[in-house]
XYZ file of C-alpha atoms in Angstrom:
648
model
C -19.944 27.260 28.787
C -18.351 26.488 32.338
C -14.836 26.143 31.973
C -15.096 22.417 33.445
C -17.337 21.776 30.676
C -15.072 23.147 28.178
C -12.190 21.126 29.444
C -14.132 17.923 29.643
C -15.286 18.781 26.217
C -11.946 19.152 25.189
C -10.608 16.155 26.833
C -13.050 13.804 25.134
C -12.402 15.433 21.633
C -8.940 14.381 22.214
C -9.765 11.047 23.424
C -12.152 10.674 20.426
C -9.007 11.836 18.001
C -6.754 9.388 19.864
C -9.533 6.612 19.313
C -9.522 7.226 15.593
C -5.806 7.137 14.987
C -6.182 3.884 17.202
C -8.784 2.389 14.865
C -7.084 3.985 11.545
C -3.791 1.863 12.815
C -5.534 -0.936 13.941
C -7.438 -1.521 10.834
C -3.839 -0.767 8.600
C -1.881 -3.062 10.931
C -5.195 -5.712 9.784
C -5.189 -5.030 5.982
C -1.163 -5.804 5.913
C -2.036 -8.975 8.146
C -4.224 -10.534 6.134
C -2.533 -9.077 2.723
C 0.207 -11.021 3.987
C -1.680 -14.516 4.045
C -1.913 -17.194 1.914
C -1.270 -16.906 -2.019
C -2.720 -13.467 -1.852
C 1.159 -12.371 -0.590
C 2.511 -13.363 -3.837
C 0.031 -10.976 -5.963
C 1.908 -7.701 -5.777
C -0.814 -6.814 -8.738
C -3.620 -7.430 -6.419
C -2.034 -7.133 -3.127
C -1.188 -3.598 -3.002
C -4.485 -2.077 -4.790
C -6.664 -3.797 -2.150
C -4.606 -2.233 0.829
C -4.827 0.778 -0.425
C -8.573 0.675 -0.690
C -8.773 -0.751 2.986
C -7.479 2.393 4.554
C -9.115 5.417 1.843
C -11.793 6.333 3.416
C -9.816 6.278 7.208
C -7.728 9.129 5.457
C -9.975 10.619 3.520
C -12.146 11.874 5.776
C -14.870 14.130 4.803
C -14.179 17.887 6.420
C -16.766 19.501 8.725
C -18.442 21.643 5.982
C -18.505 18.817 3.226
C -20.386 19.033 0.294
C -23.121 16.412 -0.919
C -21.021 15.323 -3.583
C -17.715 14.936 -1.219
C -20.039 12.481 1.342
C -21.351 10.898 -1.879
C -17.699 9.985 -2.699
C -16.399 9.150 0.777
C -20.075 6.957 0.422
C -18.049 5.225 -1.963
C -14.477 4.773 -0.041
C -16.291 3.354 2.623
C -18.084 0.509 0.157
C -15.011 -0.257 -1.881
C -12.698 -0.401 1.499
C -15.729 -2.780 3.052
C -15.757 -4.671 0.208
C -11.722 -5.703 0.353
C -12.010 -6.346 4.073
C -14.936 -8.695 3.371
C -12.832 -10.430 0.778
C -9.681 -10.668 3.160
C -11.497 -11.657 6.213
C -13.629 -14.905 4.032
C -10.975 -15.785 2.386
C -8.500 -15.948 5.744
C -11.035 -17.943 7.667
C -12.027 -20.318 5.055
C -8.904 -21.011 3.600
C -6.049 -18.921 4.874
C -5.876 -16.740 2.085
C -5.262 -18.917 -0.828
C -6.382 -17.803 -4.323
C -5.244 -19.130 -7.225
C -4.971 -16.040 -9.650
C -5.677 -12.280 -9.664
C -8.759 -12.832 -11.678
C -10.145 -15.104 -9.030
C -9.396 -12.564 -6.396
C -10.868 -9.394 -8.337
C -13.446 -12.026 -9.297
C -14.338 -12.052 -5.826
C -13.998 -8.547 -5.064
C -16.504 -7.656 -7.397
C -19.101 -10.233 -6.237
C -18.321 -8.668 -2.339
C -19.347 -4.820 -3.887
C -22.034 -5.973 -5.078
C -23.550 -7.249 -1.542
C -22.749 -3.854 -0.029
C -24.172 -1.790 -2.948
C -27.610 -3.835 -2.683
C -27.500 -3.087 1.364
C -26.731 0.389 0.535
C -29.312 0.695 -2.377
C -32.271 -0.456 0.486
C -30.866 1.008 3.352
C -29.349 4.453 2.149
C -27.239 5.301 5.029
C -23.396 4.231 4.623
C -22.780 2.844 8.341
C -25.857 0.374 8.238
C -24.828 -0.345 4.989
C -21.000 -1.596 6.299
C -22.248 -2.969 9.519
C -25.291 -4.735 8.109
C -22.894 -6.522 5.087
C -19.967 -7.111 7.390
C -22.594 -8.958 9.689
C -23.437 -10.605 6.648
C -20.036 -11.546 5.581
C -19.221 -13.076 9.038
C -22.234 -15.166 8.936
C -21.268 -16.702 5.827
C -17.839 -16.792 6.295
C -18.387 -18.916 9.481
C -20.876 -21.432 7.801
C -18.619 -21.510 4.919
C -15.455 -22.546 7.571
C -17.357 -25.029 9.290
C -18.611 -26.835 6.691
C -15.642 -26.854 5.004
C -13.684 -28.131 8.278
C -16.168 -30.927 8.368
C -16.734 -31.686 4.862
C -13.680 -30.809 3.374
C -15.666 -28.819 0.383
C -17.605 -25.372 0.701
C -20.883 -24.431 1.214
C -23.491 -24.608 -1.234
C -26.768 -23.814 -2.407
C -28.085 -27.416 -2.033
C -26.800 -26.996 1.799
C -29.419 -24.876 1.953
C -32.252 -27.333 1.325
C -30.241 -29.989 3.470
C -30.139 -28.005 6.706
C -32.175 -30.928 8.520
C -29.598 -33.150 7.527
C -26.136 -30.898 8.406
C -28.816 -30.837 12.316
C -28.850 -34.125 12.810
C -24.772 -35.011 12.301
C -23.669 -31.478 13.701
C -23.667 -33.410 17.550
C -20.506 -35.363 16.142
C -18.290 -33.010 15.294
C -16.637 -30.920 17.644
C -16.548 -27.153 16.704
C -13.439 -25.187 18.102
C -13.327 -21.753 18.485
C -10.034 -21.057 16.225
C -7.658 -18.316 16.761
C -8.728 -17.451 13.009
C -11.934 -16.760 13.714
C -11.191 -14.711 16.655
C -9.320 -12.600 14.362
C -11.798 -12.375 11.762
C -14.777 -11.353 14.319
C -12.574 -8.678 15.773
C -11.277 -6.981 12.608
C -14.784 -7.029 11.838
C -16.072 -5.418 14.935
C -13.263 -2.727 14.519
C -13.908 -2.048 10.889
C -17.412 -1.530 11.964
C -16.713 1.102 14.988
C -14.442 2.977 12.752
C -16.884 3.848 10.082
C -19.597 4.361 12.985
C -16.766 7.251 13.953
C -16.278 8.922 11.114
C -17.568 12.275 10.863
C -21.098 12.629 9.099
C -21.774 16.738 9.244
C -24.809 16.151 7.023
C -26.764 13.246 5.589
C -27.078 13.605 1.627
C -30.892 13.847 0.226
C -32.121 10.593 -1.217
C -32.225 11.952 -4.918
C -27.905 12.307 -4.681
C -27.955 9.259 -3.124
C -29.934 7.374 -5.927
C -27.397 9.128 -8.219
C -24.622 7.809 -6.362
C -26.155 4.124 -6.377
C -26.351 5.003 -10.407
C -22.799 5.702 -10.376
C -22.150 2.259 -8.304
C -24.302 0.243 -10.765
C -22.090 1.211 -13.524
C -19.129 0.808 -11.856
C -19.897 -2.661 -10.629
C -20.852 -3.955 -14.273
C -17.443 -2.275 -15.506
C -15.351 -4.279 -12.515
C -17.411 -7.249 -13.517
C -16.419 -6.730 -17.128
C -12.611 -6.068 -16.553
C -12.778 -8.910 -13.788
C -14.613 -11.307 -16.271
C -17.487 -14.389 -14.791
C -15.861 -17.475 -15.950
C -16.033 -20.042 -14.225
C -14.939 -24.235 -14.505
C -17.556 -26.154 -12.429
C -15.148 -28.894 -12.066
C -12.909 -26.531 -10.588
C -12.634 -26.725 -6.819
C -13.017 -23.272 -4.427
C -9.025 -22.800 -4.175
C -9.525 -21.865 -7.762
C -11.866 -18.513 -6.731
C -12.810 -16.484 -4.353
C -15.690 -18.433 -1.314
C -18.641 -15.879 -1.942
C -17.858 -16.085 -6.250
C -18.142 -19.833 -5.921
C -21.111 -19.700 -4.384
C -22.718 -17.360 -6.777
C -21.631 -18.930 -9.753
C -22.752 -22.251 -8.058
C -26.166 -21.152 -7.213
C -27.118 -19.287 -10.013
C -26.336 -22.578 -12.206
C -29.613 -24.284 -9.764
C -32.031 -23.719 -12.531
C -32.691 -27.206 -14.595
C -32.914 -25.860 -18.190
C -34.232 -28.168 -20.908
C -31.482 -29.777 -22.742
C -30.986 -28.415 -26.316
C -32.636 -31.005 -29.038
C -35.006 -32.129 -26.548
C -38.378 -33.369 -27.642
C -41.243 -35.788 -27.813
C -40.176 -37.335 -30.874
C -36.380 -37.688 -29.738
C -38.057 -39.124 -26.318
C -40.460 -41.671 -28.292
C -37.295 -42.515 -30.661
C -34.843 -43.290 -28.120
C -37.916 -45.902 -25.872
C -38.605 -46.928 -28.931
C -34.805 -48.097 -29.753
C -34.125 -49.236 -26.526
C -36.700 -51.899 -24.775
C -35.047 -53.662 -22.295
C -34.089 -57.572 -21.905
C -36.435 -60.352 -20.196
C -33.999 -62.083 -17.712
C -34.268 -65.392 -16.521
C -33.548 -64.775 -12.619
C -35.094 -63.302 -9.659
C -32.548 -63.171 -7.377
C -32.298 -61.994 -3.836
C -30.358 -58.675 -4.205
C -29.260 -56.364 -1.376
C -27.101 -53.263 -2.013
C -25.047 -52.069 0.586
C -23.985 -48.290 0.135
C -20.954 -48.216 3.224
C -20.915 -44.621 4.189
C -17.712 -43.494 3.591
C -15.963 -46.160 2.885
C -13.144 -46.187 0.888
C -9.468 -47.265 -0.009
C -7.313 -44.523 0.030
C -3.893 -46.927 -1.235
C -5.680 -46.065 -4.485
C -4.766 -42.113 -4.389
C -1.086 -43.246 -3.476
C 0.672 -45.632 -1.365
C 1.474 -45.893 2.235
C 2.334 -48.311 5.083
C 0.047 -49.683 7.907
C 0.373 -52.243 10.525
C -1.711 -54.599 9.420
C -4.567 -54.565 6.193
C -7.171 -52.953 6.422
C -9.937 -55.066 4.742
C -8.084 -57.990 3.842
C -12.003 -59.603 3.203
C -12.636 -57.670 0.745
C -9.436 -57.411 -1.366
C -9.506 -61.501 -1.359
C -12.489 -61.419 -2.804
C -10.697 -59.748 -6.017
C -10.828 -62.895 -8.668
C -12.916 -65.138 -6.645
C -15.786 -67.318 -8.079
C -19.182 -65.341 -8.762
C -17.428 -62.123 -7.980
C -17.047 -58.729 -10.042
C -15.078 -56.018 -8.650
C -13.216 -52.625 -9.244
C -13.421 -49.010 -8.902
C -16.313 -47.180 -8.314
C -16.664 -43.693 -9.896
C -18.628 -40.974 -7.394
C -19.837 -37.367 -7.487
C -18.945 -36.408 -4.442
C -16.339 -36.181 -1.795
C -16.154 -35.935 2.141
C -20.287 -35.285 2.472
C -23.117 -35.374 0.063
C -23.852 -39.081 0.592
C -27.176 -39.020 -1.161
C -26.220 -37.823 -4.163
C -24.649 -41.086 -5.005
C -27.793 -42.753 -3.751
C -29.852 -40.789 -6.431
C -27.228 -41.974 -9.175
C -27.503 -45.711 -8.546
C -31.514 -45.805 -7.535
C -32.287 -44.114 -10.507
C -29.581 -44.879 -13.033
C -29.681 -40.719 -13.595
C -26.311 -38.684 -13.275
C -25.765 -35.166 -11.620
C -23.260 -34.176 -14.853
C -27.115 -33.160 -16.379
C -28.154 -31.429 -13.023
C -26.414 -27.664 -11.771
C -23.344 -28.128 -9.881
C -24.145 -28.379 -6.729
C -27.524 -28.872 -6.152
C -28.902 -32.074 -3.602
C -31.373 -33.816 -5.558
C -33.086 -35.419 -2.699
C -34.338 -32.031 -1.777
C -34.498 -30.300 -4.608
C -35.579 -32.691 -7.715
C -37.535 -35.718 -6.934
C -41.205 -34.186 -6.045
C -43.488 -37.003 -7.156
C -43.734 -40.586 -8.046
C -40.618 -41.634 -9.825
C -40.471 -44.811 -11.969
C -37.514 -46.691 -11.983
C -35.088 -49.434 -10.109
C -37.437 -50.108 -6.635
C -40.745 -49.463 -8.822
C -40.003 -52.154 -11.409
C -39.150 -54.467 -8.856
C -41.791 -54.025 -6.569
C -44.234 -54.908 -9.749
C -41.834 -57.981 -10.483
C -43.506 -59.016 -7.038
C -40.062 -58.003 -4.867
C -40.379 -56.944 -1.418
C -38.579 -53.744 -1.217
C -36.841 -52.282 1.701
C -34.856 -49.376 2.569
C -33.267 -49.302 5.645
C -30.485 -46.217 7.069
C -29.719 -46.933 11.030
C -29.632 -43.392 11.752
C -32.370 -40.398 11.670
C -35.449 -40.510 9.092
C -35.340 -37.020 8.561
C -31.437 -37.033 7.065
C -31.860 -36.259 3.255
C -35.494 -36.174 2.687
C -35.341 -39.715 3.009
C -38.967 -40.696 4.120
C -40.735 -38.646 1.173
C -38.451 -39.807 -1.387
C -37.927 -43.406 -0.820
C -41.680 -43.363 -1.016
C -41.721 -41.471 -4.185
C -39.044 -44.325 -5.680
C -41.410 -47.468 -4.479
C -40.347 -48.885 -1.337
C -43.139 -50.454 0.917
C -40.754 -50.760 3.975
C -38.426 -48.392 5.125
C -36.135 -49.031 8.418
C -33.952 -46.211 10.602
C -32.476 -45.887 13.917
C -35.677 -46.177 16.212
C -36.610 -49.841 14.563
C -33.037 -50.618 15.673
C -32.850 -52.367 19.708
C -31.282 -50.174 22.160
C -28.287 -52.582 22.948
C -27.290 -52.832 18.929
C -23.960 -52.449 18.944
C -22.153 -49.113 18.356
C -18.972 -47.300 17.629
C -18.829 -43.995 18.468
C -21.979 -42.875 18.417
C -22.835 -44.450 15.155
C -24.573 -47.907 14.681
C -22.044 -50.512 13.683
C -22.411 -52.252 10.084
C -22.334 -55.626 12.004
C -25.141 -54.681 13.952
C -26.495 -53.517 10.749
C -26.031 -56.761 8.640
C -27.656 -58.630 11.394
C -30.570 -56.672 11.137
C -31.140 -57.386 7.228
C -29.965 -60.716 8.175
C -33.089 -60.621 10.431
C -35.396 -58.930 7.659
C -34.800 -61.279 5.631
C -35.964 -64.458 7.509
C -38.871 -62.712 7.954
C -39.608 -61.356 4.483
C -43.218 -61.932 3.146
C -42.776 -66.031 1.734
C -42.561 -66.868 -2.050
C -41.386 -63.143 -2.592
C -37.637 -62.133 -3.579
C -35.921 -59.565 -1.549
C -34.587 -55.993 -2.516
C -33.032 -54.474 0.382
C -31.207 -50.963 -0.094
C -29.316 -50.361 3.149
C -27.109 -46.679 3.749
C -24.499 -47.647 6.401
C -23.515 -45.048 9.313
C -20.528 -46.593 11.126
C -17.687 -44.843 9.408
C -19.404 -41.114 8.859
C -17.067 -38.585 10.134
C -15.781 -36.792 11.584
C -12.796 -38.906 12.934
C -11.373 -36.765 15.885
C -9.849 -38.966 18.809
C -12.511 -40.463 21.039
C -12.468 -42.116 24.516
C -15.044 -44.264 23.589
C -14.824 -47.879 25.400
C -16.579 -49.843 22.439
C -13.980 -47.951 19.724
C -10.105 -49.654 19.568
C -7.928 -48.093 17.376
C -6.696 -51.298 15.429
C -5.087 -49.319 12.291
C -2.266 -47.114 12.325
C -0.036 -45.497 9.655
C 3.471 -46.518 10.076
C 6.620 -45.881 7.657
C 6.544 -42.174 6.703
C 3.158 -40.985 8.007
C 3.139 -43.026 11.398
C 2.335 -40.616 14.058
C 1.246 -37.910 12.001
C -2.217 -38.136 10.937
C -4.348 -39.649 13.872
C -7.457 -39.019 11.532
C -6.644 -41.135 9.498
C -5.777 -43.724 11.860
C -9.137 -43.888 13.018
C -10.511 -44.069 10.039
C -8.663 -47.100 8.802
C -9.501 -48.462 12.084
C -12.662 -48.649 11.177
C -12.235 -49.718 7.844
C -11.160 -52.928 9.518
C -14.822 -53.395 11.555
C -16.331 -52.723 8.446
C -14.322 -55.208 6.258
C -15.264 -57.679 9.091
C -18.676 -57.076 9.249
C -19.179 -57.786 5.228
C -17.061 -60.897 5.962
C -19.380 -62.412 8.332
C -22.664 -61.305 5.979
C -21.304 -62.816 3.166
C -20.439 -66.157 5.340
C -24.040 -66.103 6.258
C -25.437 -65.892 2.761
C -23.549 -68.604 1.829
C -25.156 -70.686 3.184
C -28.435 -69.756 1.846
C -30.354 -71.686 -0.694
C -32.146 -68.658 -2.855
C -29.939 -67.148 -5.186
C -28.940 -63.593 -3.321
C -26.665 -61.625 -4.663
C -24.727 -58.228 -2.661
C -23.871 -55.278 -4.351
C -21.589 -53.124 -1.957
C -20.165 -50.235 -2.804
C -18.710 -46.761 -1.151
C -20.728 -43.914 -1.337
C -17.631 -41.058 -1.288
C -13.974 -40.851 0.198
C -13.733 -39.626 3.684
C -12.618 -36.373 5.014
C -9.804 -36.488 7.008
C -6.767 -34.896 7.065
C -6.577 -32.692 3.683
C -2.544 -32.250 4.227
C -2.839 -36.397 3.952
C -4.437 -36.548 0.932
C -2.351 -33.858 -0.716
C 0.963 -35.792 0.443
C -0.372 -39.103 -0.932
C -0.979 -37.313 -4.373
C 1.962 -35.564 -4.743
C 3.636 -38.980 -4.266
C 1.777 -39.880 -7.315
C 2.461 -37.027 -9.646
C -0.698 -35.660 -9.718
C 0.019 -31.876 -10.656
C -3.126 -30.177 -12.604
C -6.379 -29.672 -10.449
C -8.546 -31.668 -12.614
C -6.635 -35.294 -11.746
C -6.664 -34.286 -8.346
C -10.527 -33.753 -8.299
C -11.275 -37.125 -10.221
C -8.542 -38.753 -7.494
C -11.039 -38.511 -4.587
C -13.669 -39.347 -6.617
C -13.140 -43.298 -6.625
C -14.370 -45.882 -3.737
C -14.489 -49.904 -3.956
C -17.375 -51.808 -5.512
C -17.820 -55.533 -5.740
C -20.643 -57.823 -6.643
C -21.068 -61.186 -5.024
C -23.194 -63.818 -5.728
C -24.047 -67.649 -4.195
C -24.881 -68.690 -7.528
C -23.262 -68.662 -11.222
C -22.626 -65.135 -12.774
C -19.542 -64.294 -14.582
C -16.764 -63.461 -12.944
C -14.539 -59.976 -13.105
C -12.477 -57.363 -11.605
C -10.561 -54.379 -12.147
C -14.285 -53.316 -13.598
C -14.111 -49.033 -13.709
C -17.841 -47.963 -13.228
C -19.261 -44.594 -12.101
C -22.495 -44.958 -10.120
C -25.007 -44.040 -12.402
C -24.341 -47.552 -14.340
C -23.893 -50.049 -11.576
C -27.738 -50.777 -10.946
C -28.234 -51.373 -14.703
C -24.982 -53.503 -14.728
C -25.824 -55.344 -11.454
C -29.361 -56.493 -13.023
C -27.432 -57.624 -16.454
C -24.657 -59.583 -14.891
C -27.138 -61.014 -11.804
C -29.263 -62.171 -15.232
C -32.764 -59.982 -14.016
C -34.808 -58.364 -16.339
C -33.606 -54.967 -17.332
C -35.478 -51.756 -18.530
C -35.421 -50.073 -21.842
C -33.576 -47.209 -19.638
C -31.079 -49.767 -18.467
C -30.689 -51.069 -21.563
C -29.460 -47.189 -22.939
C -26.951 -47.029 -20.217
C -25.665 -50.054 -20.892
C -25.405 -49.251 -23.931
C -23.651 -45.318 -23.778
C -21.243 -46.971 -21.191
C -19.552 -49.082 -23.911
C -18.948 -45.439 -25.421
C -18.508 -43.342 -22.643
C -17.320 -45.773 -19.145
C -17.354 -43.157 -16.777
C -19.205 -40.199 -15.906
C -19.879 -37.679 -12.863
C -20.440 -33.852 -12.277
C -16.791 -33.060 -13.332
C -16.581 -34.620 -16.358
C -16.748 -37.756 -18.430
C -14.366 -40.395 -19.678
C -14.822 -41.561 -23.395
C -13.730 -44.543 -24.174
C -10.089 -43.632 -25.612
C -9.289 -42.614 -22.101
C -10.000 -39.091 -22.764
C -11.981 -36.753 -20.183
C -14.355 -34.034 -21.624
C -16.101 -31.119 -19.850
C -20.213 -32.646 -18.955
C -20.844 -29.262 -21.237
C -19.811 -31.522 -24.647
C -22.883 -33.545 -24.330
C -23.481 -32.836 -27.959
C -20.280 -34.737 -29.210
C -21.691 -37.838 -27.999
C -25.460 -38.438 -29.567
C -25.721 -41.429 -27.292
C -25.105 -38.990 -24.540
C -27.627 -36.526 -25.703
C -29.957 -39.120 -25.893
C -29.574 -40.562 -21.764
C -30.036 -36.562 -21.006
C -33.140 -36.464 -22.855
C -34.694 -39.639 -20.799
C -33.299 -38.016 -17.516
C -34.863 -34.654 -18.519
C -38.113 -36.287 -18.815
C -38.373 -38.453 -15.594
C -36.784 -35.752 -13.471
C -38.718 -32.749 -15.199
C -41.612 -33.486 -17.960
C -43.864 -36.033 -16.234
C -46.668 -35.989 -18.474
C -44.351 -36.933 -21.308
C -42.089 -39.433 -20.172
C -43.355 -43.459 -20.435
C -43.189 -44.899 -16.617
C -42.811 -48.253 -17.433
C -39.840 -47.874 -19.701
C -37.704 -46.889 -16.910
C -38.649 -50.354 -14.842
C -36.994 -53.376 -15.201
């Protein structure tokens, strides 16, 4: 060789050493970084056996002349060190490295391996195999941050099924490119180039290879043994690891049947419960007011004016019931508590997680809208924002309704805040629907408000005054939530000058409004209001965000209440027996099982001692058993289950 050649040869064998040592330190400099986040800091236990696995196969590096069995092992180094990285780097972006408890974190470790020992099963070459799963990793770890900075809860399988939906709101929220992220991507990238540099003097045959994915098989089901699969689905994802909770999530999507179920228990329970004949056919419109909430009820705090001073002085009034509201959800999922009122079903009997819009309601489904479309009520949906949101068009068809309303049947001058149609503009239009309904025929109108969806970042919008601002402690500090409350106040309006108009009108009509989840602003507010409160263990937390406003007004004689605690999956079947319409032999059951058990959703239920049980205990209460059975067969046994029993 020319000596030029050899000294250029030279040269870049030194510049490749130099490179290596730069990655090797790079990537150690990243595994104490992130080690150094969050709770994961304060786990010595865990801490210190993931860095070491980080940087193994950066220093043992396989020598020129290795063996098959010494690549097969540094095969190995490489997985387990990808597979802490990809735990580091999720849990830093999503949540800054906070994990509960070493089992959550091993939990997660384990659930990571097994990604990269699928990819390296298929692909049987160890740097595809890291750069194809850290590709993979960042993908989800980016969804997973986004969604959670929007939402305020992780990603889940039902997301999945509701991508159409996350489209058509994505234009409203602004996504920054964080410093965290930046950090993630790059750590990435340079975990990547490193294990593209390390020496590979020979490839080893596919047979070794298979033994080696043998080896990682057994391995994985010994980690997942010592790292155990428990899992609380009331739990939230600070309890685990992102990628476990998905897992565990999604592989709970399968609706099995419920234990005792049967034709005869199915024909036992219609045949105990038959409904009552009621005397009035009201006009009844439901309002479900996207997001709307009080949030004095997680803890207290000072404004400069109310709110919704409307609504609260409604509280006691003649012909009024009102309370608390009991939801499934929090931040997002607004359709889930649609599903729960329109059908009287709950999501406790459904896989945590899961959108049943998308993933349940396939055909013709008796119920609420059916009934009273045979009753001779004109039914109407109407949502002033996009059709396509939720699987909306199929299954408002599949419940009954002959008329359904969204944003393009709106005028191009109804009025707005942000970008969102205001609920004024949206009472006026049912306002309008209804002095045009077909004659001699009540009305059902189910409206989903848009006004208050999030997110609530400042806006320069000219139609949009901030009206509502903390003062006292928080003033200043959380201008989410000052926007929010802001609109609050246009909303508590708007109801105020619907209610004025209905008055006045001679049909009975009767408005259910409600909340459909809590909004998601500022989590650091929320935990400050309920540490005010005392609210230490996870559970109270959870069940916390879980409550919105309800009240039922009438222009005619009902009895009057408040302080009423309802979850959502009772208040249609309550609305028809205190607005005196017929009720269903399904209605009838609830009403009955909520005199036992008052509140339920997908975290647990509330007996009526005051005591909350895990949705798994169905079996303690029979009259429990027996409302899963009837949900079972609408939902998932057609043939069996008697149509007409579930319409009022």
């Amino acid at each position: 060789m020319h000596p030029q050649c050899k000294e250029q040869a030279k040269f870049k064998k030194i510049l490749g050493y130099m490179l290596d040592v730069a990655l090797a330190l790079a990537l150690f400099y990243a595994a104490v970084y992130l080690l150094r986040k969050g709770t994961i800091h304060y786990r010595p236990e865990s801490q210190q056996p993931l860095g070491i696995l980080t940087g193994l196969p950066f220093v043992l590096r396989p020598r020129k002349k290795a063996t098959t069995p010494e690549l097969l092992l540094h095969d190995v180094l490489v997985l387990l060190s990808a597979s802490s990285f990809a735990l580091l780097l999720t849990e830093y972006m999503v949540k800054g490295g906070i994990l509960i408890g070493n089992t959550a974190i091993w939990q997660g470790f384990v659930y990571h391996a097994a990604i990269f020992g699928l990819i390296y099963v298929f692909v049987a070459n160890i740097r595809l195999t890291a750069c194809i799963g850290m590709g993979l990793t960042l993908v989800y770890a980016l969804i997973d941050h986004y969604v959670t900075v929007f939402r305020g809860t992780p990603v889940l399988l039902s997301d999945i099924f509701a991508i159409g939906t996350a489209k058509n709101v994505a234009a409203n929220y602004s996504a920054p490119v964080e410093v965290t992220v930046l950090v993630t991507v790059g750590i990435a990238v340079v975990f990547c180039v490193a294990v593209w540099r390390v020496r590979r003097p020979a490839s080893a045959p596919r047979r070794w290879q298979f033994l080696n994915c043998s080896v990682l098989l057994a391995c994985w089901l010994i980690g997942l043994e010592l790292a155990g699969n428990s899992f609380g689905f009331w739990q939230g994802n600070l309890e685990y690891s992102e990628w476990y909770y998905f897992c565990r999530t999604a592989g709970n999507a399968i609706v099995e049947q419920p234990a005792g179920y049967s034709k005869e228990n199915v024909d036992r329970v219609t045949a105990a419960y038959t409904g009552e004949q009621g005397e009035m056919r009201p006009n009844i419109i439901m309002i479900m007011n996207e997001s709307f909430a009080d949030l004095q009820t997680i803890g207290s705090f000072e404004t400069n004016e109310d709110y919704m001073p409307f609504i609260r002085s409604l509280e006691g009034q003649e012909n009024v019931i009102s309370g608390d509201l009991l939801v499934s959800t929090f931040g997002g999922g607004t359709a889930t508590t649609e599903f729960e009122v329109l059908t009287g079903d709950t999501v406790a009997f459904l896989p945590f997680g899961t959108s049943p819009y998308q993933m349940y309601v396939k055909s013709a489904t008796p119920g609420l809208v059916s009934g009273l479309e045979k009753q001779g009520y004109e039914t109407v949906a109407m949502h002033p924002y996009r059709a396509s949101s939720w699987n909306r068009q199929e299954v408002y068809a599949r419940f009954g309704f002959e008329k359904q309303l969204y944003e393009d049947d709106f005028s191009e001058d109804a009025g707005r805040l942000r970008t969102y149609i205001t609920d004024s503009a949206d009472y006026q239009k049912i306002i309008e629907l209804y002095e045009n309904r077909q004659p001699d025929a009540p009305f059902f109108m189910f409206n989903v408000t848009m006004q208050n969806h999030g997110g609530y970042d400042p806006t320069d919008d000219p139609n949009f005054e901030e009206r509502i601002h903390l003062t006292g402690e928080y003033e200043g500090k959380y201008p989410q939530v000052d926007q929010y409350l802001s609109l609050v106040k246009y909303s508590d309006e708007a109801v105020e000058e619907l209610i004025r108009y209905f008055f006045e009108v001679d049909e009975p009509t009767a408005i259910v409004f409600f909340g459909d989840h809590q909004p998601n602003v500022t989590s650091s507010f929320y935990d400050a209001l309920l540490d005010s409160e005392g609210y230490l263990d996870a559970y109270g937390r959870q069940q916390a965000k879980m409550v919105t406003p309800f009240f039922i007004w009438a222009n005619y004689d009902i009895a009057e209440a408040q302080d009423v605690q309802i979850s959502t999956n009772y208040l249609a079947a309550y609305a028809l027996d205190v607005l005196g319409c017929q009720t269903s032999g399904y209605d009838q059951l609830r009403l009955a099982l909520r005199e036992q058990v008052p509140l339920i959703n997908r975290y647990g239920y509330r007996t009526a001692d005051g005591i909350w049980h895990d949705t798994e205990a169905v079996e303690e209460q029979p009259l429990l058993a027996d409302y899963e059975y009837l949900q079972y067969a609408r939902l998932f046994d057609v043939k069996r289950r008697p149509d007409a029993w579930y319409e009022p």
